[in-house]
Short mmCIF file of C-alpha atoms and ligand atoms in Angstrom, two decimals:
data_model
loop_
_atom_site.label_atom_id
_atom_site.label_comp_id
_atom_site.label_asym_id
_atom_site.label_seq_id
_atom_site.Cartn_x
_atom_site.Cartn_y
_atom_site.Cartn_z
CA UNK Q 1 107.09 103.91 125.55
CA UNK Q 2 109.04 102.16 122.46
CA UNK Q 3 105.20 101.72 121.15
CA UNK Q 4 104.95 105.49 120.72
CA UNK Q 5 108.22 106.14 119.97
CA UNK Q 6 107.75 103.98 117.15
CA UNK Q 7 104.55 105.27 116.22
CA UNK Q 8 106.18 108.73 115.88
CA UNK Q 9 108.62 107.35 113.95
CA UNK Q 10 106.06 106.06 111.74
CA UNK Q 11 105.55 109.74 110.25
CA UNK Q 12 108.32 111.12 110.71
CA UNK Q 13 109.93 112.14 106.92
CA UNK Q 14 113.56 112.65 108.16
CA UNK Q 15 113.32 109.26 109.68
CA UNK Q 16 111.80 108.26 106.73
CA UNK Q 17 114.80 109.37 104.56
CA UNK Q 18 117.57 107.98 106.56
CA UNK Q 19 115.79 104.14 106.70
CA UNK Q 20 114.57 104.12 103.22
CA UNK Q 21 118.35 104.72 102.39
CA UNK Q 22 120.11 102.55 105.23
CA UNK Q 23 121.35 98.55 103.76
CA UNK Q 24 118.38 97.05 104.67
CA UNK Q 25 118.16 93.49 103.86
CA UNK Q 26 115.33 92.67 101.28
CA UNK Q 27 114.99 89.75 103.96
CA UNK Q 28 113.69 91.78 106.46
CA UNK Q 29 111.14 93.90 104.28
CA UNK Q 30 109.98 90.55 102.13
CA UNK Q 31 108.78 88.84 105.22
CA UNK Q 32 106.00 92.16 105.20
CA UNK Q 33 105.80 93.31 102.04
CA UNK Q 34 105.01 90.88 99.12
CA UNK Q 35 107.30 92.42 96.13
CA UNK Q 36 108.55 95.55 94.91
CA UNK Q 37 106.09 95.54 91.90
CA UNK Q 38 102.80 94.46 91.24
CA UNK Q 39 103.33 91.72 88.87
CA UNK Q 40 105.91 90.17 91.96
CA UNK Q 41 102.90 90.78 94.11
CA UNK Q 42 100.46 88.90 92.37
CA UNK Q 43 102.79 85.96 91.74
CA UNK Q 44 103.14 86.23 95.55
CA UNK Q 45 99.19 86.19 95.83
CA UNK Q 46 98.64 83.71 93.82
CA UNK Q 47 100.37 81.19 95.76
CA UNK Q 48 98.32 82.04 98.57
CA UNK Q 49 94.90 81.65 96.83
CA UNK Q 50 96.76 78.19 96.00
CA UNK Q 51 96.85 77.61 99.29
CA UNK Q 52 92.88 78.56 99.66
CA UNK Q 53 93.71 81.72 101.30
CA UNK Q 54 91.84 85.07 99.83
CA UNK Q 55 93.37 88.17 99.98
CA UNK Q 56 93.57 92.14 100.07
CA UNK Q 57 96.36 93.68 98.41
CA UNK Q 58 97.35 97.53 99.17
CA UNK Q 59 99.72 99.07 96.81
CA UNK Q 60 102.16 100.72 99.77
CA UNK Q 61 101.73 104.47 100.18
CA UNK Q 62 100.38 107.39 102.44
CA UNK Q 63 100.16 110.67 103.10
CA UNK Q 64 100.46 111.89 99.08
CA UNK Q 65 101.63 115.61 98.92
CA UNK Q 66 100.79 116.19 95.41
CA UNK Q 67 97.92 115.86 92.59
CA UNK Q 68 100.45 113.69 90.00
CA UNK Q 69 101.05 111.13 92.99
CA UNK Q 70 97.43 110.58 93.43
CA UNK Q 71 97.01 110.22 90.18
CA UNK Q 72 100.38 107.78 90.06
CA UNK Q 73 98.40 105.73 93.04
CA UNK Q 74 95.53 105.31 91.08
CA UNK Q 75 96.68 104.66 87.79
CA UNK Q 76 98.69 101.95 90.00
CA UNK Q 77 95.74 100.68 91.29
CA UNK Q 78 93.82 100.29 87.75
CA UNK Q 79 96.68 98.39 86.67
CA UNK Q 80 96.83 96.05 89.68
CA UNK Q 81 92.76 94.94 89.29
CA UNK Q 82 93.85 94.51 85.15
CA UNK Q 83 96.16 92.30 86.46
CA UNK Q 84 94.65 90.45 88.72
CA UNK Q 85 91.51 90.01 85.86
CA UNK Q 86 94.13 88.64 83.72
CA UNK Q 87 95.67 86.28 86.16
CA UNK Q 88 91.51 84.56 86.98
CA UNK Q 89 92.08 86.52 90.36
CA UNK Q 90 89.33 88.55 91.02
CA UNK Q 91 86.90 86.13 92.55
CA UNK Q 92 89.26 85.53 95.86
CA UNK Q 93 91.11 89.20 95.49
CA UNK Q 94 90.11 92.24 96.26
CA UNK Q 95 91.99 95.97 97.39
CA UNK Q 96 92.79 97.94 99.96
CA UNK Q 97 93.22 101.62 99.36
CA UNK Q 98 94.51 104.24 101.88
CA UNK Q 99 92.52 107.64 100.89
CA UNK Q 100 95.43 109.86 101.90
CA UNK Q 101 97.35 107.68 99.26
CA UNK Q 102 94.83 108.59 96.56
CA UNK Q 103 94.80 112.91 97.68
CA UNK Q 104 92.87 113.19 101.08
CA UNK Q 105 95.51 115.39 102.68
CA UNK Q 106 96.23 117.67 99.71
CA UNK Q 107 95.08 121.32 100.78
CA UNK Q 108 91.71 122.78 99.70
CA UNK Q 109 89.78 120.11 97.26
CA UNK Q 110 91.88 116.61 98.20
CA UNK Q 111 88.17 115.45 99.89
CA UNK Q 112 87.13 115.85 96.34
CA UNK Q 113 90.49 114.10 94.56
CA UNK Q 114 90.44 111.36 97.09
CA UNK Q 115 86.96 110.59 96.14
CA UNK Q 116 87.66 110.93 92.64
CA UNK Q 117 90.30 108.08 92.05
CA UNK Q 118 88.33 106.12 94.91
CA UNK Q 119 85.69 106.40 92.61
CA UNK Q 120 87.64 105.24 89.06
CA UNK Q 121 89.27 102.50 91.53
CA UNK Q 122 85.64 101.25 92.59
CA UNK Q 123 84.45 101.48 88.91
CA UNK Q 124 87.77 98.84 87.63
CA UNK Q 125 86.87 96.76 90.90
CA UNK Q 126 83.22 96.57 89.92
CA UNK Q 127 84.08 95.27 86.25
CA UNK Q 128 87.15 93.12 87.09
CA UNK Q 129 84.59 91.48 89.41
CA UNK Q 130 86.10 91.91 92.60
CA UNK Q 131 85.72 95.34 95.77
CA UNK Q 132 87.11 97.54 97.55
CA UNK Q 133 88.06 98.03 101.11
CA UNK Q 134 89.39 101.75 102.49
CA UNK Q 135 91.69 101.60 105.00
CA UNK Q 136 91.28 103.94 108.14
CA UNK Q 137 94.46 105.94 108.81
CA UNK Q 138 94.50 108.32 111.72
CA UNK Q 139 91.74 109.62 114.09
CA UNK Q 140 91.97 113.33 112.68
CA UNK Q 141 90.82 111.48 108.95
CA UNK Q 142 88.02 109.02 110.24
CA UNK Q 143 85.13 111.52 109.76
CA UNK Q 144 87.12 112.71 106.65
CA UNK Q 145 86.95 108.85 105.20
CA UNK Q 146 83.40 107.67 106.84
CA UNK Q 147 82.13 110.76 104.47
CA UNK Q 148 83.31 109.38 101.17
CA UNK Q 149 83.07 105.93 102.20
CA UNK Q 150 79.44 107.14 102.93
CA UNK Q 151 79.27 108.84 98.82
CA UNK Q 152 81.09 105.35 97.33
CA UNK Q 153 78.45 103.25 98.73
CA UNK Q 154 75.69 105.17 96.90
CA UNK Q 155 77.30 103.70 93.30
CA UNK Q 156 79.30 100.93 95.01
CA UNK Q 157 77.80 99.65 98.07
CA UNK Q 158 80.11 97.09 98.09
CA UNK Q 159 82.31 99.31 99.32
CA UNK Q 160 84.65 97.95 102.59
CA UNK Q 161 85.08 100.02 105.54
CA UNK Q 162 87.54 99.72 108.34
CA UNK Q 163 86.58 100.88 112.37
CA UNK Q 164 89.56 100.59 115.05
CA UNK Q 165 88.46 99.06 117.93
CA UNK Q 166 90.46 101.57 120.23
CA UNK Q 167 88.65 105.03 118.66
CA UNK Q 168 85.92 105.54 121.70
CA UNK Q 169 83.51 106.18 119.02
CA UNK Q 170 84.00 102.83 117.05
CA UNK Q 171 81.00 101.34 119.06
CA UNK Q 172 78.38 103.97 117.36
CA UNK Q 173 80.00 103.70 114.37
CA UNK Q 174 79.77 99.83 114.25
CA UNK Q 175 76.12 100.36 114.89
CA UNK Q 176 75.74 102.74 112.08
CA UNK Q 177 77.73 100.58 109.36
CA UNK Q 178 75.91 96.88 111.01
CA UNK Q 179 73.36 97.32 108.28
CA UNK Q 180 72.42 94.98 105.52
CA UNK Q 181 75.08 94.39 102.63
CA UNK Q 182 77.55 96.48 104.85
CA UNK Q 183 81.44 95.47 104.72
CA UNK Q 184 83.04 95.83 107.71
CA UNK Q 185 87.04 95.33 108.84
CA UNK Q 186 87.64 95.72 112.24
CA UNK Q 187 91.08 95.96 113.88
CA UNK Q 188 92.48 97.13 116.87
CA UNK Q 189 94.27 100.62 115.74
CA UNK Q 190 97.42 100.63 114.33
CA UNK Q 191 98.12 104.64 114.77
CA UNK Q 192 99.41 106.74 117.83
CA UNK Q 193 96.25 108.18 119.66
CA UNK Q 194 95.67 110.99 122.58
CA UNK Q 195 93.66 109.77 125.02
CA UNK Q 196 90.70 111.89 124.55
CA UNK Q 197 89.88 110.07 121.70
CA UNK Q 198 91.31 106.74 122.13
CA UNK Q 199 91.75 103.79 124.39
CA UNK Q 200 95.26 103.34 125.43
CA UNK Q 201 96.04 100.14 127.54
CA UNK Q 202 96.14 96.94 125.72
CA UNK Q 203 93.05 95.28 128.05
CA UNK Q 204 90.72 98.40 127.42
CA UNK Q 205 91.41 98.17 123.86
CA UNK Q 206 90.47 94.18 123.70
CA UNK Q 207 87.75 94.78 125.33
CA UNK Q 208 86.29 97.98 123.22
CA UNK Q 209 87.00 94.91 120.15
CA UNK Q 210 84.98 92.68 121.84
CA UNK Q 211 81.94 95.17 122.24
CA UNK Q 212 82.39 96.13 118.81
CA UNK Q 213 82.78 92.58 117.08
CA UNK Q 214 79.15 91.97 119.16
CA UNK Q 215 77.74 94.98 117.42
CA UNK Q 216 78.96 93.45 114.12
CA UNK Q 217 78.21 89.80 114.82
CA UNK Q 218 74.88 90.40 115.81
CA UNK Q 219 73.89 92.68 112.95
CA UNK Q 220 72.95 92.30 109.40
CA UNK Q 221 76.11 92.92 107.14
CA UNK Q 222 79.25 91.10 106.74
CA UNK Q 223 81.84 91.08 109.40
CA UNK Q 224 85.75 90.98 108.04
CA UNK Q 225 87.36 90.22 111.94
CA UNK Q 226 91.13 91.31 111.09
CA UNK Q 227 93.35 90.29 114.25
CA UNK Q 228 95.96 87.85 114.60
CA UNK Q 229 94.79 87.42 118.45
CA UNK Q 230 94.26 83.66 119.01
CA UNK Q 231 91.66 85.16 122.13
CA UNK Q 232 89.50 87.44 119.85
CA UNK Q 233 89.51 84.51 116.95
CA UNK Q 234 88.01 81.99 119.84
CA UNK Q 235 85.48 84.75 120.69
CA UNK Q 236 84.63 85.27 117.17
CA UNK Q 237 83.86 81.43 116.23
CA UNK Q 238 82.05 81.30 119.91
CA UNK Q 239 79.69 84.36 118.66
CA UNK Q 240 79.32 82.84 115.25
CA UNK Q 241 78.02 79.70 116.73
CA UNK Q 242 75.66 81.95 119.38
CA UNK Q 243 74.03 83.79 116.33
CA UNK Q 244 74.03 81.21 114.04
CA UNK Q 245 76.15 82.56 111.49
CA UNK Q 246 77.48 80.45 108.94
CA UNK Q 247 81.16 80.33 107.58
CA UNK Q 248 80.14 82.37 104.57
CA UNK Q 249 78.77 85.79 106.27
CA UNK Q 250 81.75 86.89 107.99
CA UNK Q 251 85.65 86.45 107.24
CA UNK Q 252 88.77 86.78 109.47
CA UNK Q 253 92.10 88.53 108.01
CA UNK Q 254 95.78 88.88 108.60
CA UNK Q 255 98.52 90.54 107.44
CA UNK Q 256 101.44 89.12 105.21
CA UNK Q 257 103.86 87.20 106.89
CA UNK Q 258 101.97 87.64 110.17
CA UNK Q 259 100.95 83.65 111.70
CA UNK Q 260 101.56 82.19 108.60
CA UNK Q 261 100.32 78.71 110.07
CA UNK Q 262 97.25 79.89 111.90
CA UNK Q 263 96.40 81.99 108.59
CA UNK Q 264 96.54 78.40 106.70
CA UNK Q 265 94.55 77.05 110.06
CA UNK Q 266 92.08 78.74 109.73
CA UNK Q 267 91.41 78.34 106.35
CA UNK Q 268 91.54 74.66 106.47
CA UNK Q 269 88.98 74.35 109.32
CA UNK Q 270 86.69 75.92 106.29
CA UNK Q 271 86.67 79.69 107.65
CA UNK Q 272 86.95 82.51 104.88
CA UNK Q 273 91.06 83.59 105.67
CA UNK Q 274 91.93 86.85 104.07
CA UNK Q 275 95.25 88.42 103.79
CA UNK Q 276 96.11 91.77 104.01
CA UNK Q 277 99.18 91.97 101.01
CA UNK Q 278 101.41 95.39 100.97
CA UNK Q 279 103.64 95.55 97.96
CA UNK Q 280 106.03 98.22 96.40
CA UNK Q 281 108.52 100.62 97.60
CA UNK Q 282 107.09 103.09 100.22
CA UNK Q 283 106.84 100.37 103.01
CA UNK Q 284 108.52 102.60 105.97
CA UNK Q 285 105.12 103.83 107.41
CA UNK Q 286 103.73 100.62 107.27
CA UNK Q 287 107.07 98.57 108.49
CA UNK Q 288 107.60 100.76 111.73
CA UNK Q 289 103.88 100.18 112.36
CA UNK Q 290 104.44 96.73 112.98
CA UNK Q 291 107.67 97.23 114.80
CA UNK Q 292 105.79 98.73 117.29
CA UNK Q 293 102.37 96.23 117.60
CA UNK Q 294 105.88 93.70 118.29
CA UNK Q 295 109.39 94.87 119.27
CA UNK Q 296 110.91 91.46 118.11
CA UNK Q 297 110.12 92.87 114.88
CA UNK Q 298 112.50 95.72 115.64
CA UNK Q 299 115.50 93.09 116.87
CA UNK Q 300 114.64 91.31 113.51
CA UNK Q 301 115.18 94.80 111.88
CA UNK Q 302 118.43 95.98 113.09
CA UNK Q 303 119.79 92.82 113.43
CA UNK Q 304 119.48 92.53 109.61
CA UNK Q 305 120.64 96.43 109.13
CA UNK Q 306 123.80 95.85 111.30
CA UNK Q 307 124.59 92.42 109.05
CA UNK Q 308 123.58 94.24 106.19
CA UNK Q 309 122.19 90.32 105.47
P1 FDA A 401 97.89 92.25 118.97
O1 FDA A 401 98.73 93.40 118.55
O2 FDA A 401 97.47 92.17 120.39
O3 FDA A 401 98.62 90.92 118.54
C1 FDA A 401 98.16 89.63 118.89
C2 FDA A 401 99.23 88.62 118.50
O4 FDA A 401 99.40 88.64 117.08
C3 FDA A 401 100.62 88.96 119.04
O5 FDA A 401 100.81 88.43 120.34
C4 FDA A 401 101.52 88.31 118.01
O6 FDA A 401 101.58 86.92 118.21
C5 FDA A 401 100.77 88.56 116.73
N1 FDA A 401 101.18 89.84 116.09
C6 FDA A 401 100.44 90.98 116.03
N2 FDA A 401 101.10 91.94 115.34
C7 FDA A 401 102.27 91.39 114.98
C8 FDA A 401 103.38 91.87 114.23
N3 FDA A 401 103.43 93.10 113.74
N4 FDA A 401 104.43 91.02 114.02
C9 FDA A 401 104.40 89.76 114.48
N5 FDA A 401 103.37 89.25 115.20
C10 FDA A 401 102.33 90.04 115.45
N6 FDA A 401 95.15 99.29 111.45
C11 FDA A 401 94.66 100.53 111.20
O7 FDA A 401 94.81 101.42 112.03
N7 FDA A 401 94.02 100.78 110.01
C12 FDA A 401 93.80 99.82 109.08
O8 FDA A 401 93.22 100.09 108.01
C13 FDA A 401 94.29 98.51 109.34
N8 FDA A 401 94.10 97.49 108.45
C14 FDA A 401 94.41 96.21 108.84
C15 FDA A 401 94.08 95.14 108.02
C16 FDA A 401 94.29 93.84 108.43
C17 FDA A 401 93.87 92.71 107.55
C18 FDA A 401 94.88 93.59 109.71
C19 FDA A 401 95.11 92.19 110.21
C20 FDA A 401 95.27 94.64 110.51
C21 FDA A 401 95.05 95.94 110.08
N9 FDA A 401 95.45 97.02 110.87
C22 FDA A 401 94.98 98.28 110.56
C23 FDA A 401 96.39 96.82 112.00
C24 FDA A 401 95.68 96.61 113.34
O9 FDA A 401 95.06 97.79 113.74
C25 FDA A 401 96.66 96.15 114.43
O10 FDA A 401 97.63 97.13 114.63
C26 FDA A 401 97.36 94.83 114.16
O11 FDA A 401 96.53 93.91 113.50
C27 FDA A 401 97.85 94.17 115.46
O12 FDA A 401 96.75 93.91 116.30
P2 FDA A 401 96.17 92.44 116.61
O13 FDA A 401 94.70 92.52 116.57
O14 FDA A 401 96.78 91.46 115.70
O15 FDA A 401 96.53 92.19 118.13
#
């Protein structure tokens, strides 16, 4: 119940409006959200490739309503890989765009926009020496994003995609995006679902990630196993050793702030560790959607609102 409540939240502009203005302490977005700017961000990056950690960093953002924000996005985005090709980062940092951040949802031609700046973004990646990964938002934009995932890979098949493990399609899709040089994140599903289209108990869900992270496992491209559950991490190093996989063809990630220690665990042991890093100002959507994978989050939240701390 406080899952989808949250998860409505999550889109809700008024809501939106109210938090983004309410004394929240910069405690309580820091611990998710790496910096306000980019050149913050990339200071905070860096001391995680210190560390031996890699990482994906998403300039925060969604569900752009006009053509001068997606250009905004972008332009933010070409600045971030200059960066990051001035700071020697490109080798162990890559980026995470969400299309509806770069024009999907504008009316008539934002297929066309979206693809666009995905493209220009794709272009800096390639030069800077480093890729990019497109996030999957809701279930109503997956065929919407497979498409010009689908166009990217033609010029950039380096291209990441992401599949949720609780879409009841995610299996098929797995086995269409298991081929060679393919770049795959899977995650649970972050967004609220009917059930016609999605799993909805936690169990069903682990299990749908299991099926899929066989499909990817077993298959020719490069797995990027993003989950901070200690049970799906065992079953991904127990499938790794049953196909013979070696540390270098697949990765795990995590978000920001998210298991720290098993993040640093991980990477230790020799495994590929990526994490997911969300910087600037529009962090609501993203915030409220990990209030609600963990309602100690929310305590955490309004504890720090109420103490204004
Ligand atoms: P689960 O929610 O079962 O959590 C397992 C354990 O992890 C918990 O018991 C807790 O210990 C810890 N944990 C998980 N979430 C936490 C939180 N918010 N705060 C504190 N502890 C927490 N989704 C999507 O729809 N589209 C996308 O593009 C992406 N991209 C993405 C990238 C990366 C790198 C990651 C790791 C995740 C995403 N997600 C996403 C989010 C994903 O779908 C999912 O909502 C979260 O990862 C939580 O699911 P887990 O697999 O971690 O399991």
């Amino acid at each position: 119940m406080l899952r989808q409540l949250l998860l409505s939240m999550s889109r809700s502009a008024r809501i939106r409006h109210l938090v983004e203005r309410a004394p929240v302490s910069r405690t309580v977005v820091a611990r998710f959200v790496a910096g306000a700017s980019a050149e913050e961000a990339v200071a905070s990056t860096r001391k995680l490739v210190d560390k031996g950690l890699l990482a994906s960093m998403d300039h925060l953002g969604e569900d752009t309503l006009d053509v001068e924000q997606a250009t905004a996005t972008r332009d933010a985005y070409l600045r971030l890989i200059e960066l990051l090709g001035d700071d020697g980062l490109t080798a162990a940092v890559e980026v995470s765009v969400k299309l509806s951040a770069v024009g999907q949802a504008l009316p008539g031609d934002g297929e066309k926009v979206a693809l666009e700046n995905a493209r220009a973004i794709c272009a800096a990646a390639r030069t800077a020496g480093t890729t990019v990964t497109l996030d999957m938002e809701d279930h109503t934009t997956t065929d919407s994003t497979l498409g010009i995932l689908h166009e990217l890979r033609s010029d950039f098949p380096e291209t990441g995609a992401v599949l949720q493990a609780y879409l009841r399609r995610t299996e098929g899709d797995c086995r269409d995006l298991a081929g060679r040089d393919s770049r795959v994140r899977l995650c649970k599903g972050a967004y609220k679902e009917p059930e016609s289209v999605a799993f909805q108990g936690r169990g069903d869900v682990d299990k749908a990630y299991v099926r899929a992270l066989e499909v990817l496992m077993t298959g020719e491209g490069y797995p990027m196993v993003a989950t901070h559950d200690p049970r799906l991490v065992a079953i991904t190093e127990e499938l790794a050793r049953r196909t013979g996989r070696s540390k270098d063809t697949y990765e795990f990630q995590m978000l920001y702030g998210i298991r720290p220690h098993e993040q640093e665990r991980l990477a230790a042991q020799g495994q590929r560790m990526r994490v997911y890093v969300p910087y600037g100002d529009e962090w609501y959507g993203y915030l409220v959607r990990r209030m609600a994978e963990r309602p100690a989050n929310l305590a955490f939240f309004l504890r720090s609102v109420a103490t204004k701390g």
